[in-house]
Backbone as ProteinMPNN parsed JSONL, in Angstrom:
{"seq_chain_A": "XXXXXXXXXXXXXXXXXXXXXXXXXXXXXXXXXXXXXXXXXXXXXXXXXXXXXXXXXXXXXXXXXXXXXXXXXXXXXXXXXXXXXXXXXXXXXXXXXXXXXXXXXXXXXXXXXXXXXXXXXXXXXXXXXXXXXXXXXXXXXXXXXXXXXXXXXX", "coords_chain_A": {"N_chain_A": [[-30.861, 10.179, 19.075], [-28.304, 12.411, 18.674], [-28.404, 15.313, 19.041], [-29.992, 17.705, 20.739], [-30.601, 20.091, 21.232], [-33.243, 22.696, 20.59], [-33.218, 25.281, 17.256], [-33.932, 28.278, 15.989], [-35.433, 28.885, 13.119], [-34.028, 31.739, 12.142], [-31.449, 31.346, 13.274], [-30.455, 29.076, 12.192], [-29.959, 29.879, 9.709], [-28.053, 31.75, 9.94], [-25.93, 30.298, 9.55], [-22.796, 28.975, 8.932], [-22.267, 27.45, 5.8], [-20.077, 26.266, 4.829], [-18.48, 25.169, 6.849], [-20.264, 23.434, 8.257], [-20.759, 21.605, 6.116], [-18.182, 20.77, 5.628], [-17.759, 19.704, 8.126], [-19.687, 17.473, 8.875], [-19.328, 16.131, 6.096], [-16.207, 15.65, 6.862], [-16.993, 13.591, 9.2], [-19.03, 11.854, 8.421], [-17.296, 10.82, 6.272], [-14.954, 9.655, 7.671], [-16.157, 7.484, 9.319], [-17.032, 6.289, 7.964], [-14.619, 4.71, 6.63], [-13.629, 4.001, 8.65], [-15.524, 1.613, 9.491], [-14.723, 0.144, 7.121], [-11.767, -0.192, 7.607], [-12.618, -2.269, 9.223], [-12.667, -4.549, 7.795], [-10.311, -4.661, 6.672], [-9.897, -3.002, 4.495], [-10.105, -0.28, 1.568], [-11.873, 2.538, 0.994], [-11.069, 3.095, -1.899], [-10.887, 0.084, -2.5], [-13.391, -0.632, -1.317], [-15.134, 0.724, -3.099], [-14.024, -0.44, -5.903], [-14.637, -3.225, -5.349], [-17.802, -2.741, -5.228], [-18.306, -1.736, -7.733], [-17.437, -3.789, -9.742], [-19.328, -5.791, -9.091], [-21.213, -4.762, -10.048], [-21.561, -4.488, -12.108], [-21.031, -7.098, -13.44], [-18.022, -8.495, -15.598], [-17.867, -5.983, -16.964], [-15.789, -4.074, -16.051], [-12.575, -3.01, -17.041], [-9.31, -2.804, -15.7], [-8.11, -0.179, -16.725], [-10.632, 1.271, -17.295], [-11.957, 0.966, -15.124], [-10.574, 2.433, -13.244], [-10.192, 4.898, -14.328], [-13.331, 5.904, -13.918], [-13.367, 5.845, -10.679], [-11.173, 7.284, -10.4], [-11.492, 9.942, -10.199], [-12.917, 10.402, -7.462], [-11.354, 9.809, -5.195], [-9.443, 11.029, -2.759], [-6.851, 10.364, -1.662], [-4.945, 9.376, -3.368], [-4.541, 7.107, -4.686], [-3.04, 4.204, -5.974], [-4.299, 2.629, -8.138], [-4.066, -0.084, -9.004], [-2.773, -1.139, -7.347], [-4.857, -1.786, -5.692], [-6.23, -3.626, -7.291], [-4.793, -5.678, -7.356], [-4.683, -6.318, -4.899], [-6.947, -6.948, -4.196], [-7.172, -9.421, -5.484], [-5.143, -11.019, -5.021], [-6.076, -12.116, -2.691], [-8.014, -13.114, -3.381], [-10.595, -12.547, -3.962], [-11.185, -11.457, -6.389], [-11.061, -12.248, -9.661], [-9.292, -11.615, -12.86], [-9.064, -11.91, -16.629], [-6.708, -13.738, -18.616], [-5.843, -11.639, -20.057], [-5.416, -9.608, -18.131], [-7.328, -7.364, -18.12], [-10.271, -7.649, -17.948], [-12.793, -7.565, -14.963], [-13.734, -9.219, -12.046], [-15.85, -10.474, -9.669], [-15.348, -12.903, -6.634], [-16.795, -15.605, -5.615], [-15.993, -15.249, -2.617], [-14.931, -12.646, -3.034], [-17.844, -11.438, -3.465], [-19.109, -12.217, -0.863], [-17.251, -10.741, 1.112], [-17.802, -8.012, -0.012], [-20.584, -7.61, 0.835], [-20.879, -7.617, 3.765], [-18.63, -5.633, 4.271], [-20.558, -4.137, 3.161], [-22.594, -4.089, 5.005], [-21.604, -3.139, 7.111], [-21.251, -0.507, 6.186], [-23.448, 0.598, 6.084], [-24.753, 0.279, 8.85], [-23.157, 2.472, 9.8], [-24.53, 4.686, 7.794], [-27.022, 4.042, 9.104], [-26.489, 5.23, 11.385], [-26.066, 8.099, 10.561], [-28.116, 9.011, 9.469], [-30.267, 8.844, 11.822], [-32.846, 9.926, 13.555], [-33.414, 11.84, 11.306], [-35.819, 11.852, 8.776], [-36.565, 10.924, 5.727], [-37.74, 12.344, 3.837], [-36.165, 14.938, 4.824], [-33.755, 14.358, 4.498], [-33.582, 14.096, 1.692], [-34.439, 16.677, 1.21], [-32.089, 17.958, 1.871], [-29.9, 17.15, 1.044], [-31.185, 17.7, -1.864], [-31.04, 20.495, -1.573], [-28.116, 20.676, -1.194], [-26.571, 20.229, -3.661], [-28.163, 21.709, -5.282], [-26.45, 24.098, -4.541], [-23.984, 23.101, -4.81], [-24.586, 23.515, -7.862], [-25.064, 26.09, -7.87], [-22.656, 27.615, -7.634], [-21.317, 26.489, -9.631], [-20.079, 24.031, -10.129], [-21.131, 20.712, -10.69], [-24.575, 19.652, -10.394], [-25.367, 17.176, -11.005], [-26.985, 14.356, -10.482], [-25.044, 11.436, -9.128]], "CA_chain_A": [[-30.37, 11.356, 18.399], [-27.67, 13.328, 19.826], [-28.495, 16.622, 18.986], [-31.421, 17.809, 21.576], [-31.363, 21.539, 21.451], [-33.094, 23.5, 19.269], [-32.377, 26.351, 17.247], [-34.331, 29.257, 15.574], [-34.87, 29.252, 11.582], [-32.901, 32.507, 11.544], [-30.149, 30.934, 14.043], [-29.981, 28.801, 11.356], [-30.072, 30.607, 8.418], [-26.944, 32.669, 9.373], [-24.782, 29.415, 10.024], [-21.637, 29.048, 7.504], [-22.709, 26.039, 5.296], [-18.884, 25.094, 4.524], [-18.458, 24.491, 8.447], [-21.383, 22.331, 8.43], [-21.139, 20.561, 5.162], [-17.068, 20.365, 6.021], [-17.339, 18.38, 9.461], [-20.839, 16.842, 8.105], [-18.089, 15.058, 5.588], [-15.468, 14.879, 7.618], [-17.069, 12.281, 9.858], [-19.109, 10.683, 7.355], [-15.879, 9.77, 5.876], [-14.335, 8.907, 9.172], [-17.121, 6.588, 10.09], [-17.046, 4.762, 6.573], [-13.471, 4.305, 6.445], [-13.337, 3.096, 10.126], [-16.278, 0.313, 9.505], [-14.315, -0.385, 6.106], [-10.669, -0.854, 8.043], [-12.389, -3.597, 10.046], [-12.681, -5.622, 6.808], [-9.365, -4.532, 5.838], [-10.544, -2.564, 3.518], [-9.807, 0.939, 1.96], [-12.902, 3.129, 0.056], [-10.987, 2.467, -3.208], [-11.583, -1.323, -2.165], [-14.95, -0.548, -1.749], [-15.393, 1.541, -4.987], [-13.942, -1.123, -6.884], [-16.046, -4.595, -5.26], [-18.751, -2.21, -5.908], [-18.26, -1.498, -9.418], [-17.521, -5.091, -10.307], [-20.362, -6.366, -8.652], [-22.806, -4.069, -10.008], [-21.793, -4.797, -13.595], [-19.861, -8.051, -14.593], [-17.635, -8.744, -16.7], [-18.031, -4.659, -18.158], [-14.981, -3.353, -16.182], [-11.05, -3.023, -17.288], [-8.831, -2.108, -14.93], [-8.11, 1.085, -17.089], [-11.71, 2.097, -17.257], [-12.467, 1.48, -13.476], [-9.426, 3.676, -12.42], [-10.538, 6.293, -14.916], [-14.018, 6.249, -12.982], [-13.181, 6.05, -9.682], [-10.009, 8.112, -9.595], [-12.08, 11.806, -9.54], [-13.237, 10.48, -6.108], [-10.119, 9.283, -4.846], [-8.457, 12.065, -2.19], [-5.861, 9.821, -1.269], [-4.136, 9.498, -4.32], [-4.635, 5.696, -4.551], [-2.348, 3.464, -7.122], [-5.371, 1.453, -8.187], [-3.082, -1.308, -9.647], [-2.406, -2.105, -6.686], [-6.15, -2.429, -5.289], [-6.821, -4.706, -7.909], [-3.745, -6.622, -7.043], [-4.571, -6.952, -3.245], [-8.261, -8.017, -3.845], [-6.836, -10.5, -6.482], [-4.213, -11.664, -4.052], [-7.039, -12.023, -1.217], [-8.712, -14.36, -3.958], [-11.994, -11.94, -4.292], [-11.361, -10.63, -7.421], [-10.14, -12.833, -10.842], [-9.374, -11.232, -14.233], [-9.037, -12.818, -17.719], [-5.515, -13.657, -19.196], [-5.079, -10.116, -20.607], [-5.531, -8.742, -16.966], [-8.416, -6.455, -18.497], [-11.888, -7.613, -17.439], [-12.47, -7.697, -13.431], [-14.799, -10.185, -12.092], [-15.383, -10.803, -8.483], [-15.159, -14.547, -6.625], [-17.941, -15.739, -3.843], [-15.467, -14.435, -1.706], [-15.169, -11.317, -2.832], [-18.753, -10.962, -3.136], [-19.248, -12.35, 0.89], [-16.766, -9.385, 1.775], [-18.575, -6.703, -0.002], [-21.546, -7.952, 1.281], [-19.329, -7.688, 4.854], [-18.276, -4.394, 4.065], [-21.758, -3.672, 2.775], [-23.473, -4.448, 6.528], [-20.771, -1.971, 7.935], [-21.556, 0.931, 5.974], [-25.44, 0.628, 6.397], [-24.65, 0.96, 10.483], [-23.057, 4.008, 9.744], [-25.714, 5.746, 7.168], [-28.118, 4.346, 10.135], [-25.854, 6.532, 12.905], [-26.278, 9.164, 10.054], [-29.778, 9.278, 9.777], [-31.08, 8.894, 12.87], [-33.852, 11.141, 13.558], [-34.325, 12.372, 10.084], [-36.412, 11.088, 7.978], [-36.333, 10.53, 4.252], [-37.891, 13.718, 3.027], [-35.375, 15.608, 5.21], [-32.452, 13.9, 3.84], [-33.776, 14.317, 0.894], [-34.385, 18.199, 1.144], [-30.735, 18.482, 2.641], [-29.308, 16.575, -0.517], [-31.285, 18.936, -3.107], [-30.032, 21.785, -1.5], [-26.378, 21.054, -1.342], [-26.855, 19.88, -4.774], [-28.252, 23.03, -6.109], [-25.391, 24.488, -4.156], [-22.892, 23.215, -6.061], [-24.548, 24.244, -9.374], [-24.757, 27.033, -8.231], [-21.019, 27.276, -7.652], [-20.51, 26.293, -11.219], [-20.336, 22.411, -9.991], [-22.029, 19.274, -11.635], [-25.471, 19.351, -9.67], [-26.514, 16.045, -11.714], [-26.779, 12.715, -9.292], [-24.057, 10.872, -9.436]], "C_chain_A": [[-29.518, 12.15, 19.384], [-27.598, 14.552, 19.604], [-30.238, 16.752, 19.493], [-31.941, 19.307, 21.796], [-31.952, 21.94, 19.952], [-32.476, 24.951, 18.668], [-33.694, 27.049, 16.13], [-34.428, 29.122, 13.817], [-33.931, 30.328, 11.438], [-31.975, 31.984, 12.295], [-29.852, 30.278, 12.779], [-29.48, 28.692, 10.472], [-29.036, 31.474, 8.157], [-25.64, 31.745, 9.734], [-24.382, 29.496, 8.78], [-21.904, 27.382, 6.977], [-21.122, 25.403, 4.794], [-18.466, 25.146, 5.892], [-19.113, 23.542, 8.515], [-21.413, 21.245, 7.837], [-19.4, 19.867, 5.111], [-17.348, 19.054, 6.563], [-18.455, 17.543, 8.976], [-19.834, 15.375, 7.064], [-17.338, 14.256, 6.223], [-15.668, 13.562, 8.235], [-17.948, 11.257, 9.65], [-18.118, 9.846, 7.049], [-15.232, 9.25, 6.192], [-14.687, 7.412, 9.445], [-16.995, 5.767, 8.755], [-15.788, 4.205, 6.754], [-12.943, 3.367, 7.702], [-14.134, 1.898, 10.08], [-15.564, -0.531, 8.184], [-13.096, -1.362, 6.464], [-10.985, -2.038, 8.816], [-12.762, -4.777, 9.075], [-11.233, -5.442, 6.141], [-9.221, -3.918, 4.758], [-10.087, -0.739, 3.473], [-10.998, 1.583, 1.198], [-12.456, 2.925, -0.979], [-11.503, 0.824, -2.751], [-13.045, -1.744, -2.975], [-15.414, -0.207, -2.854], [-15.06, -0.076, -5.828], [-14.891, -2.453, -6.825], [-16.955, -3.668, -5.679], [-19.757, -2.405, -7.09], [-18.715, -2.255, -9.883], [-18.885, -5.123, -10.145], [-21.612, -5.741, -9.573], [-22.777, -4.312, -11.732], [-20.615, -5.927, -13.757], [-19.202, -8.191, -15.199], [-17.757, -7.247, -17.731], [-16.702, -4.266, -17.523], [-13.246, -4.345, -16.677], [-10.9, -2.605, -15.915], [-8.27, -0.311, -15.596], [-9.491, 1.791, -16.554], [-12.466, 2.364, -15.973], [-11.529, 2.744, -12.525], [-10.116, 5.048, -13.308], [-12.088, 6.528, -13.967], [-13.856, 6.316, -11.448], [-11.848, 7.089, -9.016], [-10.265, 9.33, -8.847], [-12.282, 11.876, -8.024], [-12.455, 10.219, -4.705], [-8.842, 10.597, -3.908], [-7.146, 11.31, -1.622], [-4.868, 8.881, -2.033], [-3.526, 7.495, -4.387], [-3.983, 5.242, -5.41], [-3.458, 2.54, -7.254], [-5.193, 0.165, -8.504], [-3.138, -1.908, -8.741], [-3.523, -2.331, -5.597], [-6.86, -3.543, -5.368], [-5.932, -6.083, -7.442], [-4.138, -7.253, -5.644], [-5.6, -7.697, -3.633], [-8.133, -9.322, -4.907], [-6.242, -11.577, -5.459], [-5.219, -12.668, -2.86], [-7.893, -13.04, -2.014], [-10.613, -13.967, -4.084], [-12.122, -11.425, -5.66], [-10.257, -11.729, -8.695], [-10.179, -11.613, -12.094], [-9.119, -11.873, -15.377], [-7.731, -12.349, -17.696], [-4.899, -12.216, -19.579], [-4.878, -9.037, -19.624], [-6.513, -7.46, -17.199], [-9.565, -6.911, -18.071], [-11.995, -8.312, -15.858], [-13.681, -8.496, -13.163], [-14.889, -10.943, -10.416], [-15.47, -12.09, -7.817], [-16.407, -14.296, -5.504], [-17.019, -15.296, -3.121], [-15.516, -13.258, -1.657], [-16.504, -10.673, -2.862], [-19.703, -11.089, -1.286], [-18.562, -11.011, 1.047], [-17.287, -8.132, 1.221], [-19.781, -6.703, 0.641], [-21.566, -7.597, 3.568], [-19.561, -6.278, 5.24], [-19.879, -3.533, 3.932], [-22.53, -3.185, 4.3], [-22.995, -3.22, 7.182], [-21.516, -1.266, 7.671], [-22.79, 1.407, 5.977], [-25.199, 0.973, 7.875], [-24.062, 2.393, 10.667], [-23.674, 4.971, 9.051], [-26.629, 5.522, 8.331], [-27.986, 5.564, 11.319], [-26.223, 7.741, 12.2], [-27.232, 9.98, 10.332], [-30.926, 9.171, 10.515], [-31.7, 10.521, 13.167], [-33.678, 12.329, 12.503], [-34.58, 11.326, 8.944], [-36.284, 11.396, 6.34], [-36.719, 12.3, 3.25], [-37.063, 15.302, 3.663], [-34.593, 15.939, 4.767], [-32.583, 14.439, 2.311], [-33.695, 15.959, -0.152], [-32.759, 18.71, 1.146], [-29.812, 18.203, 0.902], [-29.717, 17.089, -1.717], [-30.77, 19.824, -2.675], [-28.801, 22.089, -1.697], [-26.606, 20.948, -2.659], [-26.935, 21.306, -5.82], [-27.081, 24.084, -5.918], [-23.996, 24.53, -4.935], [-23.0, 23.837, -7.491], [-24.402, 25.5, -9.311], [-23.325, 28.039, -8.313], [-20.169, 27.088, -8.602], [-19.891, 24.457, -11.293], [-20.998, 21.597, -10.45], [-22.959, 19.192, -10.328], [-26.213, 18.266, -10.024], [-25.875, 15.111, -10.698], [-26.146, 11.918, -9.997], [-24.628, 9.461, -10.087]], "O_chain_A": [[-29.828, 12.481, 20.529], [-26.556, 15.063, 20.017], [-31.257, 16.255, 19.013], [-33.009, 19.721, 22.245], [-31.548, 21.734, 18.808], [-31.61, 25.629, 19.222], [-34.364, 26.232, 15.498], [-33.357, 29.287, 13.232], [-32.975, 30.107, 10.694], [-31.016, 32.344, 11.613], [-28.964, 30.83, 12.128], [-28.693, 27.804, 10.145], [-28.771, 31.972, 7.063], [-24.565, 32.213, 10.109], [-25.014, 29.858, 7.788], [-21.752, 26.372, 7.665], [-21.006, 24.231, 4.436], [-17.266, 25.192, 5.62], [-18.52, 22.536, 8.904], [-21.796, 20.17, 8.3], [-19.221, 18.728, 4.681], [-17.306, 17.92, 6.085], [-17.932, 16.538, 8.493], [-19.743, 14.168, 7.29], [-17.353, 13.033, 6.361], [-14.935, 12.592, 8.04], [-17.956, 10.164, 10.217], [-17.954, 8.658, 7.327], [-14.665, 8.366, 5.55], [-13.941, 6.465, 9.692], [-16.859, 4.544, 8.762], [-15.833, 3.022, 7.093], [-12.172, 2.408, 7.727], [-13.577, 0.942, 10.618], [-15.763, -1.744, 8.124], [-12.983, -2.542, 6.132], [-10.097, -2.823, 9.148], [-13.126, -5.862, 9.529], [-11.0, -6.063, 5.104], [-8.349, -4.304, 3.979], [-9.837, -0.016, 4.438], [-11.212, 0.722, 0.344], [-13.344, 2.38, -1.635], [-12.716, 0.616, -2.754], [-13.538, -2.336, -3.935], [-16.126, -0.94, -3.54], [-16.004, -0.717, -6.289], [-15.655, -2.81, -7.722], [-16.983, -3.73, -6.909], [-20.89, -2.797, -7.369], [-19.823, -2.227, -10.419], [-19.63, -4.557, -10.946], [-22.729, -6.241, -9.705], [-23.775, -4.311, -12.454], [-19.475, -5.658, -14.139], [-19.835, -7.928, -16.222], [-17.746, -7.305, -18.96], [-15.99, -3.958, -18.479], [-12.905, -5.528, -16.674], [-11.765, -2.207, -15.136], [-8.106, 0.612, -14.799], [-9.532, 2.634, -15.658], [-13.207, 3.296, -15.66], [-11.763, 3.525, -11.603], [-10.467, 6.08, -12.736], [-11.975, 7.476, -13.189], [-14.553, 7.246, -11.041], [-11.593, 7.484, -7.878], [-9.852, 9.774, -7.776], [-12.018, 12.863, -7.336], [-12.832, 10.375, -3.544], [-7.732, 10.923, -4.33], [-6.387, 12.078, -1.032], [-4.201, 7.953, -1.575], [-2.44, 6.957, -4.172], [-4.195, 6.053, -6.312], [-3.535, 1.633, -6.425], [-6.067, -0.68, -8.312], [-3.46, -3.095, -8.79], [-3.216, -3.015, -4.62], [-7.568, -4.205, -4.61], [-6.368, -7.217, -7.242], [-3.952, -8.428, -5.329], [-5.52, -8.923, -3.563], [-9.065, -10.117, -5.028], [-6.726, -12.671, -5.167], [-4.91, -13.76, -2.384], [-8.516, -13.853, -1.33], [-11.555, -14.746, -4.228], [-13.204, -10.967, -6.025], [-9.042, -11.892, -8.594], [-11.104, -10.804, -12.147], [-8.762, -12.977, -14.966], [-7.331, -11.295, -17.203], [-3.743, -11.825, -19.414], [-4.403, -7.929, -19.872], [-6.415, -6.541, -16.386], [-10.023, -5.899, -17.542], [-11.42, -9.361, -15.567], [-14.61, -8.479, -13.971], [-14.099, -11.815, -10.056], [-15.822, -12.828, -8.738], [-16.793, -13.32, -4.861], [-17.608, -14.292, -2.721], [-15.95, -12.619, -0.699], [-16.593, -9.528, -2.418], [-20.54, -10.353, -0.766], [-19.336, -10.057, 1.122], [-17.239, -7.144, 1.953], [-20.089, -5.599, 1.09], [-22.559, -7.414, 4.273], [-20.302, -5.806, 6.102], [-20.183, -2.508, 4.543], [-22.928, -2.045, 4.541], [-23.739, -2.394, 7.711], [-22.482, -1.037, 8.4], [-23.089, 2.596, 5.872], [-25.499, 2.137, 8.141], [-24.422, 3.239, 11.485], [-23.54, 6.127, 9.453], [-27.153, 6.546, 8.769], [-28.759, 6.35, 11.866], [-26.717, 8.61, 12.918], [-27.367, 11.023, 10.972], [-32.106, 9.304, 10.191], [-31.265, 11.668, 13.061], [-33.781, 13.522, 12.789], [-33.921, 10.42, 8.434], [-35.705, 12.442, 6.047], [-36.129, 12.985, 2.415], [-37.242, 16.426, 3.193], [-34.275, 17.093, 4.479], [-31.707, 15.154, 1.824], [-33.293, 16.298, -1.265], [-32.338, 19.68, 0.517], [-29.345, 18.947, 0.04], [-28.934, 17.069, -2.667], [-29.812, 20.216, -3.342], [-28.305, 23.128, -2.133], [-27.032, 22.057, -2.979], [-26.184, 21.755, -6.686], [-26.73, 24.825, -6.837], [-23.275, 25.403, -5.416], [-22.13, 24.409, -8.147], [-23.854, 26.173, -10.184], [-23.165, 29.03, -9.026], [-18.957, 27.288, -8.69], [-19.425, 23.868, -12.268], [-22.007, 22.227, -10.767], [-22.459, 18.785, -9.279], [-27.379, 18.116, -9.657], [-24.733, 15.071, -10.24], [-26.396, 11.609, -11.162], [-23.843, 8.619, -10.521]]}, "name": "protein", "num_of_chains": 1, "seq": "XXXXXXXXXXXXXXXXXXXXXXXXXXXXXXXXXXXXXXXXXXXXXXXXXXXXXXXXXXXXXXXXXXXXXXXXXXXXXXXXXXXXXXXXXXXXXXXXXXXXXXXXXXXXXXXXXXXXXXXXXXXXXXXXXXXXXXXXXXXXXXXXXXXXXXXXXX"}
């Protein structure tokens, strides 16, 4: 763990939670995207093997761009996601180019990709434990609702 000092409940209590929950992101997102680029890979990528994988034969390429776009800060052409991991021979679709369907290849590289991003939730969560994380993740949570944000789990 590399944080060794401590600090005070009220030290705590008067820290700015969009500083915290900012850089907190920030290098979450850093650290995924950097274990992702060494598969070649971009978080749409990932989003989309994902998807597939997790349901068969259910997505379009319309209806996966409509879910994954909200999350999408980097204003991704998803067309051409589907196109690379097609190209790359991980990803087939039927004749009408509507239902996505991924190949043993593309399920080895999410699988790949998968390994990565587990070494970086491990760097995450070192030295806290589950009902920590857990606490930390209702709070922001309620945070947002209370904000006027969707506090329901994704």
């Amino acid at each position: 763990m590399t944080t060794t000092r401590q600090y005070s409940r009220e030290q705590l209590a008067a820290q700015p939670i969009g500083h915290w929950s900012r850089t907190a992101a920030g290098l979450v997102i850093a650290g995924l995207r950097t274990a992702l680029a060494e598969e070649h890979l971009t978080q749409p990528h990932w989003w989309t093997l994902n998807h597939i994988a997790g349901a068969p034969g259910h997505w379009t390429r319309p209806a996966l761009t409509a879910k994954l776009a909200p999350y999408d800060d980097q204003h991704t052409d998803f067309d051409t996601v589907y196109d690379d991991l097609a190209a790359r021979g991980w990803l087939t679709e039927t004749t009408d180019r509507l239902t996505l369907t991924l190949t043993a290849a593309g399920e080895a590289a999410r699988l790949r990709a998968h390994d990565r991003n587990a070494e970086v939730h491990a760097r995450m969560r070192e030295g806290i434990d589950d009902a920590e994380y857990a606490a930390t993740i209702d709070v922001l949570r309620r945070i947002v609702a209370n904000l006027g944000g969707d506090g329901e789990l994704p």
